[in-house]
PDB file of C-alpha atoms in Angstrom:
ATOM      1  CA  ASP S 199     -15.889   1.248  -3.345  1.00  0.00           C
ATOM      2  CA  THR S 200     -12.201   0.732  -2.656  1.00  0.00           C
ATOM      3  CA  ALA S 201     -10.428  -0.629  -5.721  1.00  0.00           C
ATOM      4  CA  VAL S 202      -7.380  -2.129  -3.995  1.00  0.00           C
ATOM      5  CA  SER S 203      -7.736  -2.745  -0.294  1.00  0.00           C
ATOM      6  CA  GLN S 204      -5.140  -4.116   2.041  1.00  0.00           C
ATOM      7  CA  THR S 205      -5.329  -4.983   5.713  1.00  0.00           C
ATOM      8  CA  PRO S 206      -4.182  -4.126   8.236  1.00  0.00           C
ATOM      9  CA  LYS S 207      -3.220  -0.467   7.744  1.00  0.00           C
ATOM     10  CA  TYR S 208      -0.832  -0.582  10.700  1.00  0.00           C
ATOM     11  CA  LEU S 209       1.006  -3.570  12.107  1.00  0.00           C
ATOM     12  CA  VAL S 210       3.353  -3.468  15.090  1.00  0.00           C
ATOM     13  CA  THR S 211       5.000  -6.722  16.059  1.00  0.00           C
ATOM     14  CA  GLN S 212       8.036  -8.154  17.778  1.00  0.00           C
ATOM     15  CA  MET S 213      11.102  -9.571  16.100  1.00  0.00           C
ATOM     16  CA  GLY S 214      10.808 -13.231  15.303  1.00  0.00           C
ATOM     17  CA  ASN S 215       7.045 -13.214  14.856  1.00  0.00           C
ATOM     18  CA  ASP S 216       5.192 -14.325  11.727  1.00  0.00           C
ATOM     19  CA  LYS S 217       2.611 -11.985  10.218  1.00  0.00           C
ATOM     20  CA  SER S 218       0.417 -11.676   7.138  1.00  0.00           C
ATOM     21  CA  ILE S 219      -0.875  -8.759   5.118  1.00  0.00           C
ATOM     22  CA  LYS S 220      -3.934  -9.279   2.958  1.00  0.00           C
ATOM     23  CA  CYS S 221      -4.780  -7.621  -0.334  1.00  0.00           C
ATOM     24  CA  GLU S 222      -7.861  -7.707  -2.498  1.00  0.00           C
ATOM     25  CA  GLN S 223      -8.723  -5.897  -5.726  1.00  0.00           C
ATOM     26  CA  ASN S 224     -12.173  -5.538  -7.239  1.00  0.00           C
ATOM     27  CA  LEU S 225     -11.022  -4.140 -10.583  1.00  0.00           C
ATOM     28  CA  GLY S 226     -10.930  -7.437 -12.428  1.00  0.00           C
ATOM     29  CA  HIS S 227      -7.205  -7.011 -13.077  1.00  0.00           C
ATOM     30  CA  ASP S 228      -4.983  -9.929 -14.046  1.00  0.00           C
ATOM     31  CA  THR S 229      -1.795  -8.785 -12.336  1.00  0.00           C
ATOM     32  CA  MET S 230      -1.099  -7.988  -8.712  1.00  0.00           C
ATOM     33  CA  TYR S 231       2.046  -6.738  -7.030  1.00  0.00           C
ATOM     34  CA  TRP S 232       3.701  -6.190  -3.693  1.00  0.00           C
ATOM     35  CA  TYR S 233       5.985  -3.171  -3.306  1.00  0.00           C
ATOM     36  CA  LYS S 234       8.096  -2.173  -0.326  1.00  0.00           C
ATOM     37  CA  GLN S 235       8.615   1.517   0.469  1.00  0.00           C
ATOM     38  CA  ASP S 236      11.530   2.312   2.756  1.00  0.00           C
ATOM     39  CA  SER S 237      12.038   5.292   5.032  1.00  0.00           C
ATOM     40  CA  LYS S 238      13.486   7.290   2.120  1.00  0.00           C
ATOM     41  CA  LYS S 239      10.255   6.719   0.157  1.00  0.00           C
ATOM     42  CA  PHE S 240      11.990   4.436  -2.343  1.00  0.00           C
ATOM     43  CA  LEU S 241       9.431   2.050  -3.863  1.00  0.00           C
ATOM     44  CA  LYS S 242      10.810  -1.338  -4.840  1.00  0.00           C
ATOM     45  CA  ILE S 243       8.897  -4.180  -6.379  1.00  0.00           C
ATOM     46  CA  MET S 244       8.975  -7.436  -4.447  1.00  0.00           C
ATOM     47  CA  PHE S 245       6.604  -9.758  -6.278  1.00  0.00           C
ATOM     48  CA  SER S 246       4.276  -9.817  -9.224  1.00  0.00           C
ATOM     49  CA  TYR S 247       1.555 -12.356  -9.925  1.00  0.00           C
ATOM     50  CA  ASN S 248      -0.329 -12.748 -13.170  1.00  0.00           C
ATOM     51  CA  ASN S 249      -3.486 -14.881 -13.043  1.00  0.00           C
ATOM     52  CA  LYS S 250      -2.323 -16.439  -9.771  1.00  0.00           C
ATOM     53  CA  GLU S 251       1.110 -17.316 -11.130  1.00  0.00           C
ATOM     54  CA  LEU S 252       4.327 -15.817  -9.842  1.00  0.00           C
ATOM     55  CA  ILE S 253       6.085 -13.885 -12.600  1.00  0.00           C
ATOM     56  CA  ILE S 254       8.446 -11.624 -10.685  1.00  0.00           C
ATOM     57  CA  ASN S 255      10.339 -12.443  -7.540  1.00  0.00           C
ATOM     58  CA  GLU S 256      12.956  -9.801  -6.945  1.00  0.00           C
ATOM     59  CA  THR S 257      15.774 -10.461  -4.497  1.00  0.00           C
ATOM     60  CA  VAL S 258      13.532 -10.830  -1.511  1.00  0.00           C
ATOM     61  CA  PRO S 259      14.452 -13.100   1.423  1.00  0.00           C
ATOM     62  CA  ASN S 260      12.537 -16.344   1.363  1.00  0.00           C
ATOM     63  CA  ARG S 261      10.996 -15.361   4.709  1.00  0.00           C
ATOM     64  CA  PHE S 262       8.569 -13.459   2.483  1.00  0.00           C
ATOM     65  CA  SER S 263       6.044 -15.710   0.823  1.00  0.00           C
ATOM     66  CA  PRO S 264       3.244 -14.366  -1.355  1.00  0.00           C
ATOM     67  CA  LYS S 265       0.110 -16.398  -1.848  1.00  0.00           C
ATOM     68  CA  SER S 266      -2.544 -15.832  -4.477  1.00  0.00           C
ATOM     69  CA  PRO S 267      -5.657 -17.958  -3.825  1.00  0.00           C
ATOM     70  CA  ASP S 268      -7.377 -16.340  -6.824  1.00  0.00           C
ATOM     71  CA  LYS S 269      -6.598 -13.495  -9.165  1.00  0.00           C
ATOM     72  CA  ALA S 270      -8.383 -10.952  -6.959  1.00  0.00           C
ATOM     73  CA  HIS S 271      -6.249 -11.679  -3.907  1.00  0.00           C
ATOM     74  CA  LEU S 272      -2.540 -11.542  -3.196  1.00  0.00           C
ATOM     75  CA  ASN S 273      -1.500 -11.993   0.407  1.00  0.00           C
ATOM     76  CA  LEU S 274       1.968 -11.537   1.841  1.00  0.00           C
ATOM     77  CA  HIS S 275       3.186 -13.729   4.653  1.00  0.00           C
ATOM     78  CA  ILE S 276       6.385 -12.858   6.472  1.00  0.00           C
ATOM     79  CA  ASN S 277       8.183 -15.323   8.746  1.00  0.00           C
ATOM     80  CA  SER S 278      10.690 -14.534  11.486  1.00  0.00           C
ATOM     81  CA  LEU S 279      10.313 -10.789  11.225  1.00  0.00           C
ATOM     82  CA  GLU S 280      13.452  -8.670  11.512  1.00  0.00           C
ATOM     83  CA  LEU S 281      13.953  -5.014  12.397  1.00  0.00           C
ATOM     84  CA  GLY S 282      14.923  -4.269   8.788  1.00  0.00           C
ATOM     85  CA  ASP S 283      11.520  -5.434   7.592  1.00  0.00           C
ATOM     86  CA  SER S 284       9.993  -2.269   9.017  1.00  0.00           C
ATOM     87  CA  ALA S 285       8.587  -0.355   6.039  1.00  0.00           C
ATOM     88  CA  VAL S 286       5.354   0.465   4.282  1.00  0.00           C
ATOM     89  CA  TYR S 287       4.144  -2.366   2.065  1.00  0.00           C
ATOM     90  CA  PHE S 288       1.903  -1.566  -0.883  1.00  0.00           C
ATOM     91  CA  CYS S 289      -0.255  -3.913  -2.848  1.00  0.00           C
ATOM     92  CA  ALA S 290      -1.133  -2.897  -6.412  1.00  0.00           C
ATOM     93  CA  SER S 291      -2.909  -4.303  -9.420  1.00  0.00           C
ATOM     94  CA  SER S 292      -2.942  -3.649 -13.143  1.00  0.00           C
ATOM     95  CA  GLN S 293      -4.542  -4.979 -16.282  1.00  0.00           C
ATOM     96  CA  GLY S 294      -1.670  -6.710 -18.042  1.00  0.00           C
ATOM     97  CA  GLN S 295       1.947  -6.574 -16.986  1.00  0.00           C
ATOM     98  CA  GLY S 296       3.442  -3.102 -16.781  1.00  0.00           C
ATOM     99  CA  GLN S 297       1.544  -1.873 -19.798  1.00  0.00           C
ATOM    100  CA  GLY S 298      -1.010   0.168 -17.955  1.00  0.00           C
ATOM    101  CA  GLU S 299      -1.314   2.131 -14.780  1.00  0.00           C
ATOM    102  CA  ALA S 300      -1.082   0.215 -11.553  1.00  0.00           C
ATOM    103  CA  PHE S 301      -3.645   0.980  -8.869  1.00  0.00           C
ATOM    104  CA  PHE S 302      -2.266   1.005  -5.349  1.00  0.00           C
ATOM    105  CA  GLY S 303      -3.746   0.177  -1.986  1.00  0.00           C
ATOM    106  CA  GLN S 304      -3.367   2.566   0.934  1.00  0.00           C
ATOM    107  CA  GLY S 305      -0.361   0.709   2.324  1.00  0.00           C
ATOM    108  CA  THR S 306       0.432  -1.267   5.455  1.00  0.00           C
ATOM    109  CA  ARG S 307       2.926   0.317   7.813  1.00  0.00           C
ATOM    110  CA  LEU S 308       4.841  -2.534   9.415  1.00  0.00           C
ATOM    111  CA  THR S 309       6.915  -1.744  12.488  1.00  0.00           C
ATOM    112  CA  VAL S 310       9.087  -4.483  13.943  1.00  0.00           C
ATOM    113  CA  VAL S 311      10.262  -3.848  17.507  1.00  0.00           C
TER     114      VAL S 311
ATOM    115  CA  GLY N  62      14.240  26.139  -5.326  1.00  0.00           C
ATOM    116  CA  GLU N  63      15.381  22.523  -5.712  1.00  0.00           C
ATOM    117  CA  SER N  64      17.686  20.735  -3.319  1.00  0.00           C
ATOM    118  CA  VAL N  65      19.167  17.292  -3.054  1.00  0.00           C
ATOM    119  CA  GLY N  66      20.494  15.954   0.184  1.00  0.00           C
ATOM    120  CA  LEU N  67      20.161  13.001   2.479  1.00  0.00           C
ATOM    121  CA  HIS N  68      16.413  13.314   2.235  1.00  0.00           C
ATOM    122  CA  LEU N  69      14.127  13.386  -0.751  1.00  0.00           C
ATOM    123  CA  PRO N  70      14.839  16.038  -3.372  1.00  0.00           C
ATOM    124  CA  THR N  71      12.420  18.824  -2.572  1.00  0.00           C
ATOM    125  CA  LEU N  72      10.896  21.482  -4.771  1.00  0.00           C
ATOM    126  CA  SER N  73       9.338  24.430  -2.966  1.00  0.00           C
ATOM    127  CA  VAL N  74       7.033  26.741  -4.918  1.00  0.00           C
ATOM    128  CA  GLN N  75       4.452  29.400  -4.259  1.00  0.00           C
ATOM    129  CA  GLU N  76       0.788  28.821  -4.982  1.00  0.00           C
ATOM    130  CA  GLY N  77       0.045  29.820  -8.552  1.00  0.00           C
ATOM    131  CA  ASP N  78       3.565  29.129  -9.825  1.00  0.00           C
ATOM    132  CA  ASN N  79       4.278  26.500 -12.437  1.00  0.00           C
ATOM    133  CA  SER N  80       6.234  23.477 -11.154  1.00  0.00           C
ATOM    134  CA  ILE N  81       8.603  21.241 -13.073  1.00  0.00           C
ATOM    135  CA  ILE N  82       9.651  17.903 -11.625  1.00  0.00           C
ATOM    136  CA  ASN N  83      12.380  15.980 -13.394  1.00  0.00           C
ATOM    137  CA  CYS N  84      13.209  12.322 -13.642  1.00  0.00           C
ATOM    138  CA  ALA N  85      16.020  10.394 -15.305  1.00  0.00           C
ATOM    139  CA  TYR N  86      15.405   6.806 -16.321  1.00  0.00           C
ATOM    140  CA  SER N  87      18.021   4.202 -17.010  1.00  0.00           C
ATOM    141  CA  ASN N  88      16.678   1.648 -19.457  1.00  0.00           C
ATOM    142  CA  SER N  89      16.614   2.737 -23.102  1.00  0.00           C
ATOM    143  CA  ALA N  90      14.278  -0.202 -23.848  1.00  0.00           C
ATOM    144  CA  SER N  91      11.556   1.170 -21.567  1.00  0.00           C
ATOM    145  CA  ASP N  92       8.476   1.942 -23.642  1.00  0.00           C
ATOM    146  CA  TYR N  93       5.941   3.313 -21.216  1.00  0.00           C
ATOM    147  CA  PHE N  94       6.194   5.861 -18.423  1.00  0.00           C
ATOM    148  CA  ILE N  95       3.874   7.011 -15.675  1.00  0.00           C
ATOM    149  CA  TRP N  96       3.900   9.821 -13.159  1.00  0.00           C
ATOM    150  CA  TYR N  97       2.430   9.066  -9.736  1.00  0.00           C
ATOM    151  CA  LYS N  98       1.503  11.360  -6.873  1.00  0.00           C
ATOM    152  CA  GLN N  99       1.746  10.115  -3.292  1.00  0.00           C
ATOM    153  CA  GLU N 100       0.112  12.122  -0.530  1.00  0.00           C
ATOM    154  CA  SER N 101       1.068  11.539   3.080  1.00  0.00           C
ATOM    155  CA  GLY N 102      -0.344   8.285   4.424  1.00  0.00           C
ATOM    156  CA  LYS N 103      -1.702   7.158   1.070  1.00  0.00           C
ATOM    157  CA  GLY N 104      -0.688   4.946  -1.804  1.00  0.00           C
ATOM    158  CA  PRO N 105       0.668   6.322  -5.094  1.00  0.00           C
ATOM    159  CA  GLN N 106      -2.024   7.686  -7.423  1.00  0.00           C
ATOM    160  CA  PHE N 107      -1.813   7.808 -11.207  1.00  0.00           C
ATOM    161  CA  ILE N 108      -1.452  11.300 -12.699  1.00  0.00           C
ATOM    162  CA  ILE N 109      -0.493  10.890 -16.347  1.00  0.00           C
ATOM    163  CA  ASP N 110       1.274   8.451 -18.630  1.00  0.00           C
ATOM    164  CA  ILE N 111       3.159   8.579 -21.913  1.00  0.00           C
ATOM    165  CA  ARG N 112       4.312   5.984 -24.412  1.00  0.00           C
ATOM    166  CA  SER N 113       7.734   6.057 -25.977  1.00  0.00           C
ATOM    167  CA  ASN N 114       6.362   6.962 -29.412  1.00  0.00           C
ATOM    168  CA  MET N 115       5.342  10.366 -28.044  1.00  0.00           C
ATOM    169  CA  ASP N 116       7.378  13.234 -26.650  1.00  0.00           C
ATOM    170  CA  LYS N 117       4.611  15.224 -25.010  1.00  0.00           C
ATOM    171  CA  ARG N 118       1.240  14.550 -23.445  1.00  0.00           C
ATOM    172  CA  GLN N 119      -1.111  16.960 -21.735  1.00  0.00           C
ATOM    173  CA  GLY N 120      -3.699  16.415 -19.064  1.00  0.00           C
ATOM    174  CA  GLN N 121      -5.629  18.743 -16.871  1.00  0.00           C
ATOM    175  CA  ARG N 122      -3.005  21.204 -15.520  1.00  0.00           C
ATOM    176  CA  VAL N 123      -0.273  18.632 -16.078  1.00  0.00           C
ATOM    177  CA  THR N 124       2.071  17.985 -18.996  1.00  0.00           C
ATOM    178  CA  VAL N 125       4.598  15.193 -19.329  1.00  0.00           C
ATOM    179  CA  LEU N 126       7.612  15.600 -21.599  1.00  0.00           C
ATOM    180  CA  LEU N 127       9.739  12.673 -22.704  1.00  0.00           C
ATOM    181  CA  ASN N 128      13.247  13.053 -24.125  1.00  0.00           C
ATOM    182  CA  LYS N 129      14.420   9.616 -25.153  1.00  0.00           C
ATOM    183  CA  THR N 130      17.783  10.877 -26.365  1.00  0.00           C
ATOM    184  CA  VAL N 131      18.875  11.738 -22.856  1.00  0.00           C
ATOM    185  CA  LYS N 132      16.458   9.385 -21.083  1.00  0.00           C
ATOM    186  CA  HIS N 133      14.672  12.179 -19.291  1.00  0.00           C
ATOM    187  CA  LEU N 134      11.077  12.738 -18.212  1.00  0.00           C
ATOM    188  CA  SER N 135       9.537  15.829 -16.727  1.00  0.00           C
ATOM    189  CA  LEU N 136       6.195  16.632 -15.169  1.00  0.00           C
ATOM    190  CA  GLN N 137       4.948  20.171 -15.451  1.00  0.00           C
ATOM    191  CA  ILE N 138       2.158  21.320 -13.170  1.00  0.00           C
ATOM    192  CA  ALA N 139       0.484  24.588 -14.101  1.00  0.00           C
ATOM    193  CA  ALA N 140      -0.842  26.997 -11.477  1.00  0.00           C
ATOM    194  CA  THR N 141       0.316  24.815  -8.597  1.00  0.00           C
ATOM    195  CA  GLN N 142      -2.074  24.579  -5.672  1.00  0.00           C
ATOM    196  CA  PRO N 143      -1.497  23.626  -2.010  1.00  0.00           C
ATOM    197  CA  GLY N 144      -3.331  20.373  -2.733  1.00  0.00           C
ATOM    198  CA  ASP N 145      -0.546  19.458  -5.152  1.00  0.00           C
ATOM    199  CA  SER N 146       1.864  19.101  -2.221  1.00  0.00           C
ATOM    200  CA  ALA N 147       2.974  15.475  -2.281  1.00  0.00           C
ATOM    201  CA  VAL N 148       5.806  13.173  -3.332  1.00  0.00           C
ATOM    202  CA  TYR N 149       5.935  12.615  -7.085  1.00  0.00           C
ATOM    203  CA  PHE N 150       7.399   9.501  -8.681  1.00  0.00           C
ATOM    204  CA  CYS N 151       8.135   8.623 -12.240  1.00  0.00           C
ATOM    205  CA  ALA N 152       7.879   4.965 -13.182  1.00  0.00           C
ATOM    206  CA  GLU N 153       9.106   3.178 -16.296  1.00  0.00           C
ATOM    207  CA  ASN N 154       7.900  -0.025 -17.826  1.00  0.00           C
ATOM    208  CA  ARG N 155      11.235  -1.794 -17.848  1.00  0.00           C
ATOM    209  CA  GLN N 156      11.641  -4.673 -20.235  1.00  0.00           C
ATOM    210  CA  GLN N 157      13.836  -7.378 -18.739  1.00  0.00           C
ATOM    211  CA  GLY N 158      12.335 -10.638 -19.920  1.00  0.00           C
ATOM    212  CA  TYR N 159       9.078  -9.553 -18.339  1.00  0.00           C
ATOM    213  CA  SER N 160       7.424  -6.181 -18.067  1.00  0.00           C
ATOM    214  CA  THR N 161       7.323  -4.407 -14.765  1.00  0.00           C
ATOM    215  CA  LEU N 162       6.887  -0.886 -13.523  1.00  0.00           C
ATOM    216  CA  THR N 163      10.072   0.328 -11.884  1.00  0.00           C
ATOM    217  CA  PHE N 164       9.913   3.483  -9.815  1.00  0.00           C
ATOM    218  CA  GLY N 165      12.451   6.272  -9.668  1.00  0.00           C
ATOM    219  CA  LYS N 166      13.357   8.147  -6.533  1.00  0.00           C
ATOM    220  CA  GLY N 167      10.616  10.557  -5.583  1.00  0.00           C
ATOM    221  CA  THR N 168      10.577  14.337  -5.454  1.00  0.00           C
ATOM    222  CA  MET N 169       8.709  16.140  -2.729  1.00  0.00           C
ATOM    223  CA  LEU N 170       6.700  19.142  -3.923  1.00  0.00           C
ATOM    224  CA  LEU N 171       5.871  21.727  -1.259  1.00  0.00           C
ATOM    225  CA  VAL N 172       3.403  24.433  -2.218  1.00  0.00           C
ATOM    226  CA  SER N 173       3.126  27.486  -0.011  1.00  0.00           C
ATOM    227  CA  PRO N 174      -0.112  29.502   0.021  1.00  0.00           C
TER     228      PRO N 174
END
């Protein structure tokens, strides 16, 4: 059984479109995250939710809006996509905030053309 | 040998050698550290962790050393195998009002048979 699953795995879209990436974890964790990995493999946290509440919102454009319908799901919606949004986006979850290992999904490679 | 350039720092070793991957962290208040392995096309996977009240921790074929004086972490892999080829990241639990895992820049490990 996949612990953290995100869909889709690949997403190619045109500039200006709106798209969503979904994430679900079946580990019973309280905290979920979105990370962005650029072409140099640098992993940067974007958002963190604990029990459906936003606790971290790094300097991310407000075109990015996370939504957590319940503590097992954290979806990422992106409006008006730009070329610079092209990256691999990882969802992760952990029990507690930063005090234990985070489990990562397999990533969504977003390509904006 | 080890090289740093425009791309990821890369460590190239022969199968059977011991590998040492280094990481410098910036926040002296960080109290928890994790090493992750990321294979091509996959999300980061937990390898080993260490809390700030320890200076060494051993796992199966891996050892993490923590030097808080100089804010330095290292990951030692014994008898490196081709399957160890991946990008390795250190992450620190950075305290800044909230706890979050912050990743360092990765190091690519290439193991030749």
